[in-house]
């Protein structure tokens, strides 16, 4: 069991902020993963998995627990018949490439999600009308005691969330896809990527969508745009001038800057629309949004 101490997490997040992890490891097999989870449980250490570092905001003070980055077979992807089998740490781009090469369609929407197969299960990731729940067959979930396959229903997938609990890690995912021409898959991916590039700050350091879309006529981005927040800056972080539901690292940003922007966005959305926005980004460490002033 190879553990590192004091690994700065900013280098593992897409926003580029965050302090050190008390412990850091790169398990390559299910057995190694279970051993590390048992180690953490015995020492009452919280556990977090960092995939590609998107959808993650880490405290500037770091995380007093064990951070895992899945590697080896846990980050491998391959097609088996009409199944796309991906390790929890497999990048979506790699998994999608394997699906296209095998002529399997239905996973094209994942080209707009810069994360991993396992991270997608945790939040039921989705884009452009598709989500994990629509294609996932089952997932291998590991904790300190065992590893068990769970069906889509057992995972409790719902809008941008799941029923997974702290200390549980998705080690492998099976997606059930359908035969499709690789050329058709390639064309759809190109179309979706062009739409994403036109609407989102894909060339900036962000952690992805900040807030979940509320039950309202307006999306979170449209709502925050109407609140005049495009380009609003605090410290080294700025609400994207291109899409108001993204926060960019404009240079030397800190996580506390992002939290301050999120707090201001929630305040304005509440005052103007009576909507209390719920954050989609996952907090790691001692981070908390202040209550919306009422």
mmCIF file of C-alpha atoms in Angstrom:
data_model
loop_
_atom_site.group_PDB
_atom_site.id
_atom_site.type_symbol
_atom_site.label_atom_id
_atom_site.label_comp_id
_atom_site.label_asym_id
_atom_site.label_seq_id
_atom_site.Cartn_x
_atom_site.Cartn_y
_atom_site.Cartn_z
ATOM 1 C CA UNK A 1 0.000 0.000 0.000
ATOM 2 C CA UNK A 2 1.775 3.096 -1.285
ATOM 3 C CA UNK A 3 0.575 6.222 0.528
ATOM 4 C CA UNK A 4 1.791 9.768 -0.040
ATOM 5 C CA UNK A 5 1.347 12.604 2.436
ATOM 6 C CA UNK A 6 0.706 16.298 1.867
ATOM 7 C CA UNK A 7 -0.063 16.031 -1.860
ATOM 8 C CA UNK A 8 -1.381 19.395 -3.015
ATOM 9 C CA UNK A 9 -4.765 18.841 -4.622
ATOM 10 C CA UNK A 10 -4.759 21.999 -6.753
ATOM 11 C CA UNK A 11 -2.773 20.095 -9.373
ATOM 12 C CA UNK A 12 -5.528 17.469 -9.531
ATOM 13 C CA UNK A 13 -8.493 19.814 -9.951
ATOM 14 C CA UNK A 14 -9.624 21.486 -13.155
ATOM 15 C CA UNK A 15 -10.121 24.823 -11.378
ATOM 16 C CA UNK A 16 -6.558 24.628 -10.041
ATOM 17 C CA UNK A 17 -7.312 25.430 -6.400
ATOM 18 C CA UNK A 18 -7.150 23.509 -3.139
ATOM 19 C CA UNK A 19 -4.733 22.613 -0.357
ATOM 20 C CA UNK A 20 -3.027 19.307 0.526
ATOM 21 C CA UNK A 21 -4.500 15.896 1.249
ATOM 22 C CA UNK A 22 -3.493 14.192 4.493
ATOM 23 C CA UNK A 23 -3.031 10.968 2.505
ATOM 24 C CA UNK A 24 -3.052 10.183 -1.211
ATOM 25 C CA UNK A 25 -2.947 6.871 -3.070
ATOM 26 C CA UNK A 26 -3.378 5.415 -6.566
ATOM 27 C CA UNK A 27 -4.979 1.966 -6.284
ATOM 28 C CA UNK A 28 -4.712 -0.149 -9.440
ATOM 29 C CA UNK A 29 -6.887 -3.153 -8.510
ATOM 30 C CA UNK A 30 -10.066 -3.853 -6.596
ATOM 31 C CA UNK A 31 -8.051 -5.575 -3.849
ATOM 32 C CA UNK A 32 -5.779 -2.544 -3.443
ATOM 33 C CA UNK A 33 -8.816 -0.294 -3.351
ATOM 34 C CA UNK A 34 -10.529 -2.370 -0.658
ATOM 35 C CA UNK A 35 -7.312 -2.448 1.394
ATOM 36 C CA UNK A 36 -7.052 1.354 1.272
ATOM 37 C CA UNK A 37 -10.697 1.793 2.242
ATOM 38 C CA UNK A 38 -10.216 -0.569 5.179
ATOM 39 C CA UNK A 39 -7.125 1.420 6.202
ATOM 40 C CA UNK A 40 -9.131 4.633 6.142
ATOM 41 C CA UNK A 41 -12.037 3.153 8.084
ATOM 42 C CA UNK A 42 -9.734 1.797 10.801
ATOM 43 C CA UNK A 43 -8.297 5.295 11.273
ATOM 44 C CA UNK A 44 -11.654 7.061 10.872
ATOM 45 C CA UNK A 45 -10.366 8.963 7.854
ATOM 46 C CA UNK A 46 -12.898 10.336 5.366
ATOM 47 C CA UNK A 47 -12.327 9.168 1.792
ATOM 48 C CA UNK A 48 -12.659 11.047 -1.481
ATOM 49 C CA UNK A 49 -11.943 10.083 -5.076
ATOM 50 C CA UNK A 50 -10.513 12.593 -7.515
ATOM 51 C CA UNK A 51 -11.129 11.571 -11.105
ATOM 52 C CA UNK A 52 -10.115 14.195 -13.638
ATOM 53 C CA UNK A 53 -10.681 16.881 -11.008
ATOM 54 C CA UNK A 54 -13.812 18.368 -12.548
ATOM 55 C CA UNK A 55 -16.976 19.024 -10.503
ATOM 56 C CA UNK A 56 -14.728 19.366 -7.458
ATOM 57 C CA UNK A 57 -13.921 22.320 -5.206
ATOM 58 C CA UNK A 58 -11.270 21.631 -2.567
ATOM 59 C CA UNK A 59 -10.779 23.772 0.520
ATOM 60 C CA UNK A 60 -7.714 26.024 0.509
ATOM 61 C CA UNK A 61 -6.806 24.323 3.802
ATOM 62 C CA UNK A 62 -6.859 20.922 2.137
ATOM 63 C CA UNK A 63 -8.580 17.680 3.078
ATOM 64 C CA UNK A 64 -7.869 15.820 6.311
ATOM 65 C CA UNK A 65 -8.519 12.402 4.839
ATOM 66 C CA UNK A 66 -7.552 9.892 2.166
ATOM 67 C CA UNK A 67 -7.784 10.933 -1.485
ATOM 68 C CA UNK A 68 -7.779 8.223 -4.125
ATOM 69 C CA UNK A 69 -6.988 8.476 -7.827
ATOM 70 C CA UNK A 70 -7.926 5.226 -9.551
ATOM 71 C CA UNK A 71 -5.301 3.782 -11.894
ATOM 72 C CA UNK A 72 -4.352 0.517 -13.609
ATOM 73 C CA UNK A 73 -7.300 -1.732 -14.438
ATOM 74 C CA UNK A 74 -9.489 0.675 -12.475
ATOM 75 C CA UNK A 75 -8.908 3.257 -15.226
ATOM 76 C CA UNK A 76 -9.164 0.904 -18.221
ATOM 77 C CA UNK A 77 -12.033 0.787 -20.729
ATOM 78 C CA UNK A 78 -13.003 -1.740 -23.404
ATOM 79 C CA UNK A 79 -15.993 -2.930 -25.412
ATOM 80 C CA UNK A 80 -17.385 -6.425 -24.821
ATOM 81 C CA UNK A 81 -20.162 -7.210 -27.233
ATOM 82 C CA UNK A 82 -22.798 -4.511 -26.678
ATOM 83 C CA UNK A 83 -21.334 -3.578 -23.315
ATOM 84 C CA UNK A 84 -18.868 -0.766 -22.709
ATOM 85 C CA UNK A 85 -16.897 -1.798 -19.627
ATOM 86 C CA UNK A 86 -15.011 1.020 -17.927
ATOM 87 C CA UNK A 87 -13.031 1.256 -14.718
ATOM 88 C CA UNK A 88 -14.285 3.879 -12.290
ATOM 89 C CA UNK A 89 -11.244 6.010 -13.084
ATOM 90 C CA UNK A 90 -11.510 5.681 -16.869
ATOM 91 C CA UNK A 91 -11.813 9.112 -18.521
ATOM 92 C CA UNK A 92 -15.072 9.542 -20.402
ATOM 93 C CA UNK A 93 -13.121 10.503 -23.514
ATOM 94 C CA UNK A 94 -11.274 7.170 -23.453
ATOM 95 C CA UNK A 95 -14.462 5.180 -22.821
ATOM 96 C CA UNK A 96 -16.209 7.008 -25.666
ATOM 97 C CA UNK A 97 -13.299 6.295 -28.020
ATOM 98 C CA UNK A 98 -13.555 2.573 -27.227
ATOM 99 C CA UNK A 99 -17.310 2.662 -27.856
ATOM 100 C CA UNK A 100 -16.920 4.415 -31.193
ATOM 101 C CA UNK A 101 -14.223 2.002 -32.345
ATOM 102 C CA UNK A 102 -16.561 -0.886 -31.510
ATOM 103 C CA UNK A 103 -19.532 0.725 -33.266
ATOM 104 C CA UNK A 104 -21.524 1.224 -30.058
ATOM 105 C CA UNK A 105 -23.764 4.291 -29.820
ATOM 106 C CA UNK A 106 -25.648 5.953 -27.005
ATOM 107 C CA UNK A 107 -22.695 7.312 -25.034
ATOM 108 C CA UNK A 108 -21.989 10.267 -27.336
ATOM 109 C CA UNK A 109 -23.388 12.785 -24.837
ATOM 110 C CA UNK A 110 -20.434 12.003 -22.556
ATOM 111 C CA UNK A 111 -18.148 13.973 -24.886
ATOM 112 C CA UNK A 112 -19.451 17.062 -23.073
ATOM 113 C CA UNK A 113 -18.574 15.720 -19.606
ATOM 114 C CA UNK A 114 -14.864 16.035 -18.709
ATOM 115 C CA UNK A 115 -14.879 13.386 -15.997
ATOM 116 C CA UNK A 116 -14.654 9.653 -15.372
ATOM 117 C CA UNK A 117 -17.028 6.702 -15.543
ATOM 118 C CA UNK A 118 -17.158 6.356 -11.760
ATOM 119 C CA UNK A 119 -17.621 10.034 -11.128
ATOM 120 C CA UNK A 120 -20.502 9.964 -13.578
ATOM 121 C CA UNK A 121 -22.230 7.297 -11.493
ATOM 122 C CA UNK A 122 -21.857 9.350 -8.308
ATOM 123 C CA UNK A 123 -23.660 12.348 -9.772
ATOM 124 C CA UNK A 124 -25.637 10.651 -12.553
ATOM 125 C CA UNK A 125 -23.790 12.915 -14.947
ATOM 126 C CA UNK A 126 -25.606 14.054 -18.035
ATOM 127 C CA UNK A 127 -25.643 16.428 -20.984
ATOM 128 C CA UNK A 128 -27.614 17.053 -24.172
ATOM 129 C CA UNK A 129 -30.539 14.846 -23.199
ATOM 130 C CA UNK A 130 -28.519 11.844 -22.034
ATOM 131 C CA UNK A 131 -27.304 10.731 -18.607
ATOM 132 C CA UNK A 132 -25.685 7.764 -16.888
ATOM 133 C CA UNK A 133 -29.066 6.362 -15.813
ATOM 134 C CA UNK A 134 -30.098 6.044 -19.466
ATOM 135 C CA UNK A 135 -27.176 3.787 -20.437
ATOM 136 C CA UNK A 136 -25.793 2.252 -17.233
ATOM 137 C CA UNK A 137 -26.429 -1.459 -16.713
ATOM 138 C CA UNK A 138 -24.628 -2.004 -13.391
ATOM 139 C CA UNK A 139 -21.629 -0.806 -11.380
ATOM 140 C CA UNK A 140 -19.138 -2.512 -9.082
ATOM 141 C CA UNK A 141 -19.140 -0.631 -5.784
ATOM 142 C CA UNK A 142 -16.337 -1.226 -3.288
ATOM 143 C CA UNK A 143 -16.212 -0.358 0.406
ATOM 144 C CA UNK A 144 -13.974 -1.376 3.302
ATOM 145 C CA UNK A 145 -15.645 -4.781 3.563
ATOM 146 C CA UNK A 146 -16.490 -6.038 0.101
ATOM 147 C CA UNK A 147 -17.163 -5.364 -3.569
ATOM 148 C CA UNK A 148 -20.681 -5.783 -4.936
ATOM 149 C CA UNK A 149 -22.351 -5.213 -8.277
ATOM 150 C CA UNK A 150 -25.352 -2.901 -8.083
ATOM 151 C CA UNK A 151 -28.038 -2.363 -10.665
ATOM 152 C CA UNK A 152 -29.153 1.052 -11.890
ATOM 153 C CA UNK A 153 -32.106 0.940 -9.494
ATOM 154 C CA UNK A 154 -29.927 -0.106 -6.551
ATOM 155 C CA UNK A 155 -27.624 2.847 -7.236
ATOM 156 C CA UNK A 156 -30.529 5.261 -6.756
ATOM 157 C CA UNK A 157 -29.665 7.414 -9.747
ATOM 158 C CA UNK A 158 -31.645 10.657 -10.003
ATOM 159 C CA UNK A 159 -31.046 14.164 -11.328
ATOM 160 C CA UNK A 160 -27.354 14.905 -10.726
ATOM 161 C CA UNK A 161 -27.125 12.585 -7.707
ATOM 162 C CA UNK A 162 -27.169 8.963 -6.585
ATOM 163 C CA UNK A 163 -27.688 6.884 -3.477
ATOM 164 C CA UNK A 164 -23.994 6.128 -3.007
ATOM 165 C CA UNK A 165 -22.614 6.785 0.479
ATOM 166 C CA UNK A 166 -19.300 8.165 1.790
ATOM 167 C CA UNK A 167 -16.687 5.419 1.847
ATOM 168 C CA UNK A 168 -18.127 3.720 -1.249
ATOM 169 C CA UNK A 169 -16.122 3.830 -4.479
ATOM 170 C CA UNK A 170 -17.230 2.891 -7.990
ATOM 171 C CA UNK A 171 -14.546 0.519 -9.281
ATOM 172 C CA UNK A 172 -16.122 -0.515 -12.580
ATOM 173 C CA UNK A 173 -19.122 0.420 -14.711
ATOM 174 C CA UNK A 174 -20.955 -1.488 -17.427
ATOM 175 C CA UNK A 175 -22.860 0.568 -19.992
ATOM 176 C CA UNK A 176 -25.349 -1.173 -22.288
ATOM 177 C CA UNK A 177 -25.143 0.488 -25.688
ATOM 178 C CA UNK A 178 -26.546 -0.153 -29.158
ATOM 179 C CA UNK A 179 -24.885 -0.819 -32.518
ATOM 180 C CA UNK A 180 -24.237 2.333 -34.505
ATOM 181 C CA UNK A 181 -21.989 3.327 -37.372
ATOM 182 C CA UNK A 182 -18.652 4.728 -36.158
ATOM 183 C CA UNK A 183 -19.046 7.499 -38.744
ATOM 184 C CA UNK A 184 -22.457 8.442 -37.327
ATOM 185 C CA UNK A 185 -21.014 8.407 -33.813
ATOM 186 C CA UNK A 186 -18.128 10.611 -34.914
ATOM 187 C CA UNK A 187 -20.492 13.088 -36.577
ATOM 188 C CA UNK A 188 -22.734 13.370 -33.513
ATOM 189 C CA UNK A 189 -19.730 13.855 -31.227
ATOM 190 C CA UNK A 190 -18.444 16.639 -33.492
ATOM 191 C CA UNK A 191 -21.867 18.331 -33.397
ATOM 192 C CA UNK A 192 -22.144 18.141 -29.609
ATOM 193 C CA UNK A 193 -18.590 19.334 -29.072
ATOM 194 C CA UNK A 194 -19.207 22.326 -31.358
ATOM 195 C CA UNK A 195 -22.350 23.204 -29.385
ATOM 196 C CA UNK A 196 -20.457 22.934 -26.124
ATOM 197 C CA UNK A 197 -17.557 25.025 -27.367
ATOM 198 C CA UNK A 198 -19.948 27.747 -28.566
ATOM 199 C CA UNK A 199 -21.809 27.938 -25.251
ATOM 200 C CA UNK A 200 -19.269 27.112 -22.532
ATOM 201 C CA UNK A 201 -15.786 28.362 -21.537
ATOM 202 C CA UNK A 202 -14.060 25.150 -22.628
ATOM 203 C CA UNK A 203 -10.665 26.858 -22.907
ATOM 204 C CA UNK A 204 -10.702 28.188 -19.334
ATOM 205 C CA UNK A 205 -9.992 26.573 -15.975
ATOM 206 C CA UNK A 206 -13.399 25.795 -14.438
ATOM 207 C CA UNK A 207 -14.873 22.931 -12.464
ATOM 208 C CA UNK A 208 -17.898 22.632 -14.733
ATOM 209 C CA UNK A 209 -21.452 23.654 -13.920
ATOM 210 C CA UNK A 210 -21.723 25.404 -10.565
ATOM 211 C CA UNK A 211 -25.424 24.978 -9.787
ATOM 212 C CA UNK A 212 -28.072 22.405 -10.635
ATOM 213 C CA UNK A 213 -30.832 23.668 -12.872
ATOM 214 C CA UNK A 214 -33.779 24.671 -10.651
ATOM 215 C CA UNK A 215 -37.440 23.830 -11.191
ATOM 216 C CA UNK A 216 -38.024 27.079 -13.034
ATOM 217 C CA UNK A 217 -38.551 28.335 -16.561
ATOM 218 C CA UNK A 218 -34.958 29.568 -16.562
ATOM 219 C CA UNK A 219 -31.866 27.388 -16.287
ATOM 220 C CA UNK A 220 -29.320 28.300 -13.608
ATOM 221 C CA UNK A 221 -27.110 29.922 -16.240
ATOM 222 C CA UNK A 222 -29.898 32.025 -17.739
ATOM 223 C CA UNK A 223 -31.050 33.048 -14.282
ATOM 224 C CA UNK A 224 -27.603 34.200 -13.190
ATOM 225 C CA UNK A 225 -27.083 35.970 -16.505
ATOM 226 C CA UNK A 226 -30.339 37.882 -15.926
ATOM 227 C CA UNK A 227 -29.010 38.789 -12.480
ATOM 228 C CA UNK A 228 -26.120 40.589 -14.168
ATOM 229 C CA UNK A 229 -23.427 38.204 -13.008
ATOM 230 C CA UNK A 230 -21.508 37.506 -16.217
ATOM 231 C CA UNK A 231 -17.944 38.709 -15.674
ATOM 232 C CA UNK A 232 -18.481 39.392 -11.954
ATOM 233 C CA UNK A 233 -15.171 38.859 -10.167
ATOM 234 C CA UNK A 234 -13.969 38.263 -6.624
ATOM 235 C CA UNK A 235 -10.244 37.819 -6.058
ATOM 236 C CA UNK A 236 -8.806 35.526 -8.716
ATOM 237 C CA UNK A 237 -12.116 33.929 -9.677
ATOM 238 C CA UNK A 238 -14.710 35.258 -12.130
ATOM 239 C CA UNK A 239 -18.171 34.181 -13.229
ATOM 240 C CA UNK A 240 -17.648 33.284 -16.855
ATOM 241 C CA UNK A 241 -18.477 36.035 -19.341
ATOM 242 C CA UNK A 242 -19.569 33.258 -21.715
ATOM 243 C CA UNK A 243 -21.821 31.209 -19.418
ATOM 244 C CA UNK A 244 -22.947 32.457 -16.000
ATOM 245 C CA UNK A 245 -23.167 28.958 -14.473
ATOM 246 C CA UNK A 246 -19.388 28.538 -14.708
ATOM 247 C CA UNK A 247 -16.646 30.009 -12.526
ATOM 248 C CA UNK A 248 -13.238 30.546 -14.107
ATOM 249 C CA UNK A 249 -9.812 30.747 -12.536
ATOM 250 C CA UNK A 250 -8.774 34.174 -13.833
ATOM 251 C CA UNK A 251 -5.329 33.928 -12.228
ATOM 252 C CA UNK A 252 -4.197 32.879 -8.754
ATOM 253 C CA UNK A 253 -7.755 32.043 -7.727
ATOM 254 C CA UNK A 254 -8.468 30.479 -4.361
ATOM 255 C CA UNK A 255 -11.365 28.235 -3.442
ATOM 256 C CA UNK A 256 -12.582 30.923 -1.041
ATOM 257 C CA UNK A 257 -12.978 33.236 -4.062
ATOM 258 C CA UNK A 258 -15.203 30.651 -5.765
ATOM 259 C CA UNK A 259 -17.275 30.221 -2.599
ATOM 260 C CA UNK A 260 -17.742 33.992 -2.372
ATOM 261 C CA UNK A 261 -18.941 34.096 -5.986
ATOM 262 C CA UNK A 262 -21.338 31.227 -5.371
ATOM 263 C CA UNK A 263 -22.736 32.957 -2.286
ATOM 264 C CA UNK A 264 -23.326 36.162 -4.246
ATOM 265 C CA UNK A 265 -24.966 34.231 -7.086
ATOM 266 C CA UNK A 266 -27.332 32.466 -4.689
ATOM 267 C CA UNK A 267 -28.191 35.751 -2.996
ATOM 268 C CA UNK A 268 -29.103 37.456 -6.254
ATOM 269 C CA UNK A 269 -31.083 34.479 -7.566
ATOM 270 C CA UNK A 270 -33.095 34.418 -4.348
ATOM 271 C CA UNK A 271 -33.725 38.144 -4.313
ATOM 272 C CA UNK A 272 -34.733 38.337 -7.969
ATOM 273 C CA UNK A 273 -36.526 35.021 -8.479
ATOM 274 C CA UNK A 274 -37.190 33.529 -5.036
ATOM 275 C CA UNK A 275 -35.126 30.489 -6.058
ATOM 276 C CA UNK A 276 -32.524 28.944 -3.760
ATOM 277 C CA UNK A 277 -29.935 27.460 -6.089
ATOM 278 C CA UNK A 278 -28.355 24.141 -5.103
ATOM 279 C CA UNK A 279 -24.705 23.593 -5.940
ATOM 280 C CA UNK A 280 -23.780 20.777 -8.303
ATOM 281 C CA UNK A 281 -20.044 20.976 -7.619
ATOM 282 C CA UNK A 282 -18.814 18.677 -4.840
ATOM 283 C CA UNK A 283 -17.101 20.282 -1.842
ATOM 284 C CA UNK A 284 -14.046 18.624 -0.340
ATOM 285 C CA UNK A 285 -12.667 19.730 3.016
ATOM 286 C CA UNK A 286 -13.978 22.470 5.268
ATOM 287 C CA UNK A 287 -16.186 24.320 2.759
ATOM 288 C CA UNK A 288 -19.699 25.593 3.251
ATOM 289 C CA UNK A 289 -21.953 28.077 1.558
ATOM 290 C CA UNK A 290 -23.578 30.663 3.814
ATOM 291 C CA UNK A 291 -27.353 30.559 4.116
ATOM 292 C CA UNK A 292 -29.274 32.669 1.628
ATOM 293 C CA UNK A 293 -30.377 35.938 3.302
ATOM 294 C CA UNK A 294 -34.161 35.922 3.600
#
